[in-house]
XYZ file of C-alpha atoms in Angstrom:
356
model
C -36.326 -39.584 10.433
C -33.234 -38.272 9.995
C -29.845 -38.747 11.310
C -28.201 -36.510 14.226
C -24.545 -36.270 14.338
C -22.699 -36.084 17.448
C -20.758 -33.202 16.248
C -17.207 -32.427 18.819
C -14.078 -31.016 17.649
C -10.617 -32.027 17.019
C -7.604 -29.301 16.645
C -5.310 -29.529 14.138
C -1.307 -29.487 14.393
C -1.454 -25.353 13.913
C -4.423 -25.281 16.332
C -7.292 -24.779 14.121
C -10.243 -26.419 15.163
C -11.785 -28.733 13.283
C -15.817 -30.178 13.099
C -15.518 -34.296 13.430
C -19.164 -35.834 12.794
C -20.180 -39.767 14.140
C -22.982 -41.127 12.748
C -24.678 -44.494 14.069
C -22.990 -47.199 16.190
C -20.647 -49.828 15.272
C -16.870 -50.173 13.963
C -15.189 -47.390 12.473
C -15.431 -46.177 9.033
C -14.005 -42.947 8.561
C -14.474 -40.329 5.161
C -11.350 -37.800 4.469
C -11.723 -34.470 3.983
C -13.349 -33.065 0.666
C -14.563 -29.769 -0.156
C -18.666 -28.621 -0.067
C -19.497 -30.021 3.442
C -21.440 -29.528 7.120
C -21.388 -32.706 9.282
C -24.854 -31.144 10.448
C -25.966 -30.294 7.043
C -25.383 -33.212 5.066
C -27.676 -35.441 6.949
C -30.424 -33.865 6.059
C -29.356 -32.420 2.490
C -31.128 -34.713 -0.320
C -27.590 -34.433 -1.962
C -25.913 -36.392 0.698
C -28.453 -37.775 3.231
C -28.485 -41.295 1.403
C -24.520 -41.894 1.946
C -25.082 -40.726 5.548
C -27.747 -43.277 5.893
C -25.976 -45.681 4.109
C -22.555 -45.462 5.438
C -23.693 -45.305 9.062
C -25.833 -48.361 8.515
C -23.736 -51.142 10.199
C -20.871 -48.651 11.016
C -19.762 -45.488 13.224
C -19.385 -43.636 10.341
C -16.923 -40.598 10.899
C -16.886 -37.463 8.723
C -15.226 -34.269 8.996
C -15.111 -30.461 7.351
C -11.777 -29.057 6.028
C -11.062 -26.452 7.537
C -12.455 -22.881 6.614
C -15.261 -25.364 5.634
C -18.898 -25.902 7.339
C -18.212 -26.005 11.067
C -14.796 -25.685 11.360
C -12.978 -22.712 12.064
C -14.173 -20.505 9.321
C -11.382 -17.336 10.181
C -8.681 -19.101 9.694
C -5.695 -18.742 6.609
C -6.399 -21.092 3.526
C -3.961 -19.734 1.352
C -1.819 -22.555 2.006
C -3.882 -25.372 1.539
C -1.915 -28.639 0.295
C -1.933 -32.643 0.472
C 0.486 -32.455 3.048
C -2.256 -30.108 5.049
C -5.032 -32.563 4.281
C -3.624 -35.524 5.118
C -2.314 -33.812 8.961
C -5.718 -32.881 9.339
C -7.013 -36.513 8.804
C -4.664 -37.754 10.925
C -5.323 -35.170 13.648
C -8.987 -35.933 13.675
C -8.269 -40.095 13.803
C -5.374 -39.324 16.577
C -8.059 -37.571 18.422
C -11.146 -40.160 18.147
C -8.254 -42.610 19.128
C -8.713 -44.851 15.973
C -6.412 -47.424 15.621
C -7.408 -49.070 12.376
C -10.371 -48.332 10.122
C -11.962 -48.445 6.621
C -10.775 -45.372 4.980
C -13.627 -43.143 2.396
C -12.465 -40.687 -0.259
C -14.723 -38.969 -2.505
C -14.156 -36.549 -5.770
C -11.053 -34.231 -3.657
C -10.953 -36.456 -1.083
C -9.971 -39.557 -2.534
C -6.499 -38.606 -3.255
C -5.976 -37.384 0.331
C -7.302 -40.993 1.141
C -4.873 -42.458 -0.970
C -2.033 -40.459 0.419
C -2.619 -41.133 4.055
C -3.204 -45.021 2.980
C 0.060 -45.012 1.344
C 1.892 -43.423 4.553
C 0.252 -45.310 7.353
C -0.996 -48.862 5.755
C -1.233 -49.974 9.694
C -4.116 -47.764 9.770
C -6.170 -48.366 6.818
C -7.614 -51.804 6.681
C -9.947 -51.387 3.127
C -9.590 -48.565 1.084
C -13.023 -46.874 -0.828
C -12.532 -44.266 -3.698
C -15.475 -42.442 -5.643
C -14.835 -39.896 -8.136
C -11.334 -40.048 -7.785
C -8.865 -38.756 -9.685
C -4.072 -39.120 -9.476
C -3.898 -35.386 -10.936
C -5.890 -32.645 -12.293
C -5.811 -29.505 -13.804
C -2.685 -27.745 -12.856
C -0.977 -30.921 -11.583
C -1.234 -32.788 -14.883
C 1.099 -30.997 -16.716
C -0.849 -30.915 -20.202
C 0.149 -28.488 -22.800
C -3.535 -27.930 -23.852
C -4.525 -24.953 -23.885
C -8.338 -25.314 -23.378
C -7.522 -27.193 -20.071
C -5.710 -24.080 -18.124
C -8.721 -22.270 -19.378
C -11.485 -24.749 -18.309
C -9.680 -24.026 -14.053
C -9.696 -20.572 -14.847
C -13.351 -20.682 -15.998
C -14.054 -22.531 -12.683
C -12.317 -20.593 -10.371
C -13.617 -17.325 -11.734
C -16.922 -18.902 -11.690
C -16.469 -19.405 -7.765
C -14.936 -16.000 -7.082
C -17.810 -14.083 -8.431
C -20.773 -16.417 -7.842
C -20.267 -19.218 -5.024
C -23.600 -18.908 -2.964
C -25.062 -16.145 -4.926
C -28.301 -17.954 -6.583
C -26.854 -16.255 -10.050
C -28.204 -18.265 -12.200
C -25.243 -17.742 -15.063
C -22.751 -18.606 -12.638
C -24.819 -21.341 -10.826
C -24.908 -23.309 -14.166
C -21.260 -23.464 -14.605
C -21.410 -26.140 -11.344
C -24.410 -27.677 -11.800
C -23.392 -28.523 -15.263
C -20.522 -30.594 -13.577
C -22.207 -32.063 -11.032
C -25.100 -32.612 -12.159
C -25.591 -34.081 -15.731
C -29.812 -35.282 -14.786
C -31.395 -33.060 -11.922
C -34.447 -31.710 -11.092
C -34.868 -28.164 -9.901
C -35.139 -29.199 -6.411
C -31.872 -30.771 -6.515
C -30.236 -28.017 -8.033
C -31.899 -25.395 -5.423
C -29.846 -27.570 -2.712
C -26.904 -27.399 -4.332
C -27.292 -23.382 -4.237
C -27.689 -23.922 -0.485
C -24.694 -26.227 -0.163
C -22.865 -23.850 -1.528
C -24.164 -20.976 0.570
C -23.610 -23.416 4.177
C -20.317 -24.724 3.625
C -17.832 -22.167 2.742
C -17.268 -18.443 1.152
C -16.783 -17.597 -2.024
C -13.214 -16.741 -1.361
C -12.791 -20.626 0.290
C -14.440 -22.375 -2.347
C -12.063 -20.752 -4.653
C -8.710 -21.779 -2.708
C -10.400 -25.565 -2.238
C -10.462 -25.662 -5.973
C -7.339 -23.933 -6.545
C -5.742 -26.866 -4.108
C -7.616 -29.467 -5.346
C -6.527 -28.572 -8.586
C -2.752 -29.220 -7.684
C -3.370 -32.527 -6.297
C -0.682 -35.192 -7.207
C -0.636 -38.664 -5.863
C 0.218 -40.508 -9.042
C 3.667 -41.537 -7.246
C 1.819 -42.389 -4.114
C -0.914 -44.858 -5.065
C 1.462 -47.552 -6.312
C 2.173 -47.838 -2.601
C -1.186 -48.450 -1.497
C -1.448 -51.839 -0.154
C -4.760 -52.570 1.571
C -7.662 -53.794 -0.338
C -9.183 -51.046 -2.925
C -12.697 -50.380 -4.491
C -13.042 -47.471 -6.868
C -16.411 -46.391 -8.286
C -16.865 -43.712 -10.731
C -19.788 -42.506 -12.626
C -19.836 -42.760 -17.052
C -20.706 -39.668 -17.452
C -19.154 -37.600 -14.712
C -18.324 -33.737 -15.782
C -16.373 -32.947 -12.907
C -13.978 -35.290 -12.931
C -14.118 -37.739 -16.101
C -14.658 -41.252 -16.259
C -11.060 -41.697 -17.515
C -9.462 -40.255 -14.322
C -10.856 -42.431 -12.179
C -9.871 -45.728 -14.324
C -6.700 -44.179 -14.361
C -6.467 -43.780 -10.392
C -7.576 -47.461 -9.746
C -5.224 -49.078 -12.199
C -2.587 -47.239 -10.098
C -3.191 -49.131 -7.192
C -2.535 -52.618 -6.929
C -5.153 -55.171 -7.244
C -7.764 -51.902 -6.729
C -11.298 -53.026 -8.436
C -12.788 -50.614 -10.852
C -16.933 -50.222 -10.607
C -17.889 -48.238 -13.150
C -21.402 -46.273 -12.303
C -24.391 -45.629 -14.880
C -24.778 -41.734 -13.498
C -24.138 -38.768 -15.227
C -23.798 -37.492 -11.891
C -20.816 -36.254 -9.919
C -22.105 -38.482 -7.098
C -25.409 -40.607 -7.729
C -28.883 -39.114 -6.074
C -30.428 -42.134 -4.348
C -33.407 -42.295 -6.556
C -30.941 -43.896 -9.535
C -30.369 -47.282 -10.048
C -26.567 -46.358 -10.026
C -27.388 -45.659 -5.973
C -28.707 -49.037 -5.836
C -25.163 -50.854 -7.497
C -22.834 -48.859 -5.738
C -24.569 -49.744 -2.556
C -24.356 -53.444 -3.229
C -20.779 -53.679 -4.244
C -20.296 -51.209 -1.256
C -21.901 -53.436 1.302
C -20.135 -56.714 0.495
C -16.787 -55.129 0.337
C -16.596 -53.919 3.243
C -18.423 -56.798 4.538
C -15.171 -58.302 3.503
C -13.289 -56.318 5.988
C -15.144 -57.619 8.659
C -15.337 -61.241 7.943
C -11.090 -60.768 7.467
C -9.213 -61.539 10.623
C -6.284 -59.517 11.833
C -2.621 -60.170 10.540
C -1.658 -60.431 13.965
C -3.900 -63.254 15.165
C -3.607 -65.095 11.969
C 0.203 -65.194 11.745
C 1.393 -67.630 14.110
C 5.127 -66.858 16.905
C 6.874 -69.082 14.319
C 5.840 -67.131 11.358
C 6.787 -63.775 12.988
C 10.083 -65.531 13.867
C 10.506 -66.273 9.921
C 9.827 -62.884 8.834
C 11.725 -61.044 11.257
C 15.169 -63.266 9.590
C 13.731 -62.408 6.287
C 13.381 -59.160 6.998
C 17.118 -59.190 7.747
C 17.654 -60.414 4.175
C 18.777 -64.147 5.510
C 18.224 -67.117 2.928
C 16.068 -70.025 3.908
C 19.147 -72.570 4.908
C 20.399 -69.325 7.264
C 16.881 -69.289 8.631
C 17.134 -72.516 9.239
C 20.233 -72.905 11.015
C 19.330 -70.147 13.464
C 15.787 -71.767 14.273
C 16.740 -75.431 13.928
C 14.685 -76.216 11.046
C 14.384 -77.434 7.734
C 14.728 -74.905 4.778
C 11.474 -76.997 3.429
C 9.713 -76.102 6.675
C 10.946 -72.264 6.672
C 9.677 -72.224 3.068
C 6.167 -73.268 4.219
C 6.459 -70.687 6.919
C 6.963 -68.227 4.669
C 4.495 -68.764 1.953
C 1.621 -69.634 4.911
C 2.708 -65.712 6.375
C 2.652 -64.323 2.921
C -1.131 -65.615 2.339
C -1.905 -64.418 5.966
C -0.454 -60.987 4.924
C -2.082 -60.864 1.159
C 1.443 -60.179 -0.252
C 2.495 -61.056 -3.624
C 5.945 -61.640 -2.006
C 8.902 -61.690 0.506
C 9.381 -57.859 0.367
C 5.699 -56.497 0.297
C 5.072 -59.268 3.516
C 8.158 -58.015 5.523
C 6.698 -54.421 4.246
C 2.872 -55.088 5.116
C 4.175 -56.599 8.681
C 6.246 -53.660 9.824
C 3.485 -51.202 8.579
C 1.338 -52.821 10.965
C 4.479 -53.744 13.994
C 4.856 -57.151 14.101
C 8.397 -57.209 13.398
C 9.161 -55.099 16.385
């Protein structure tokens, strides 16, 4: 039996409106906007009916379509589409659900906007979960080869002229990268993805966008926890690019994937290991206790004065202690906070406003 969405609407900071879908019951885990979805759709597609299953398993898993996408406003101007746009709409769609702190999904286009957002609100985002992800791509990575200008063009060309079609020529183009195994079934639902979720002319300014994405200065400044999968053989977006995105962030883990699919079909054993690693991650998250009830008055006390860029004997002096016993203070709220040290603490804790 499938899954049925309840399916409401959010609008966005220019008024679009924009299709929010909760699956199952539970805490929040919430997937950023990518490109080839329908909240309705996708529980039932056999291209993305196992990560609906899966991801609303022990969680009210949220998902979303970009706008000009699935059931979103479809007339609306997409010209203009940009990280800055994606990331507003994410956080118009967790403003509106009234999410204070959540598990945060990106996958293929949508981990970078995951990774932006994480990097400008770390009070939000308690565990962060990237697959297919990439820092840059074709027009953002500034390479002087030749052949990759003209493998974009060969894509976007491909969508102008054939998105939702059924032309077999054009078809291939995307179901060679997305699909390195499939059966014809498979590939027959990707033709109706493509047909459900957007227009030709929208698929083509998704890619364009996604194309110009750029958050190699931006995930450096992701602090929450990080798991990154990626599949070996990946066409869409290689192997390489991922590895490259996770060693970005710090302390991210790297799970590589044996797929030759853009994302793995649940009958693959590479379903089966991403699930695993999945599950106990973000069983971490909910074994973890807040910041806030683990750091004690005194500690806050502490880190507000270090925050002020006191030394230990100043600290002291103002809270009638020992340096020794400000020291342990500190290092206790730095293990509390998972912070490497004084500045990424006092960072971490006014992220998350305990130093108000």
């Amino acid at each position: 039996m499938s899954l049925r969405p309840d399916i409401r609407f959010c609008t966005a900071a220019d008024g679009v409106k924009i299709a929010v879908g909760a699956y199952g019951r539970g805490p929040p885990l919430v997937r950023a906007g990518t490109w080839l979805t329908h909240v309705e759709y996708d529980a039932t597609s056999p291209l993305s009916a196992h990560w609906c299953e899966e991801l609303a398993r022990r969680h009210r898993y949220v998902a979303y379509d970009g706008r000009g996408c699935g059931l979103s406003d479809r007339q609306v101007r997409v010209d203009e589409l940009s990280l800055d746009q994606f990331v507003a709409d994410l956080e118009a769609v967790v403003d509106g659900l009234g999410l204070e702190r959540f598990p945060l999904i990106g996958m293929s286009m949508g981990a970078p906007v995951a990774v932006a957002y994480a990097a400008k609100h770390p009070e939000r985002v308690s565990r962060l979960v990237l697959h297919g992800g990439f820092h840059r791509s074709y027009l953002s990575s500034r390479s002087s080869d030749p052949r990759v200008l003209e493998e974009a063009d060969v894509l976007l060309k491909s969508a102008r002229h054939g998105w939702g079609t059924g032309s077999l020529a054009l078809r291939q183009v995307f179901v060679a990268k997305f699909m390195g195994e499939s059966t014809e079934a498979q590939r027959q639902a990707f033709d109706e993805r493509q047909r459900v979720t957007s227009t030709a002319e929208v698929a083509e300014k998704y890619l364009r966008a996604m194309f110009d994405l750029d958050v190699k200065d931006l995930a450096p400044r992701v602090s929450c926890p990080t798991i990154a999968f990626h599949s070996r053989g990946d066409q869409l977006i290689f192997f390489e690019q991922g590895r490259k995105l996770a060693a970005l962030i710090p302390g991210a883990r790297f799970v590589p994937l044996e797929s030759k699919n853009h994302v793995p079909f649940r009958e693959e054993p590479a379903w089966q290991a991403l699930v695993i690693a999945l599950r106990s991650f973000l069983d971490e998250n909910a074994r973890a206790p807040s910041p806030a009830k683990v750091l004690t008055s005194r500690q806050l006390d502490v880190l507000r004065r270090v925050a002020r860029g006191l030394t230990d004997k100043e600290i002291a002096s103002e809270l009638s202690l020992s340096p020794r016993t400000v020291e342990m203070h500190v290092a206790r709220a730095l293990a509390a906070l998972a912070s490497a040290n004084r500045a990424e603490a006092v960072r971490k804790a006014t992220a998350l406003g305990l130093l108000d």
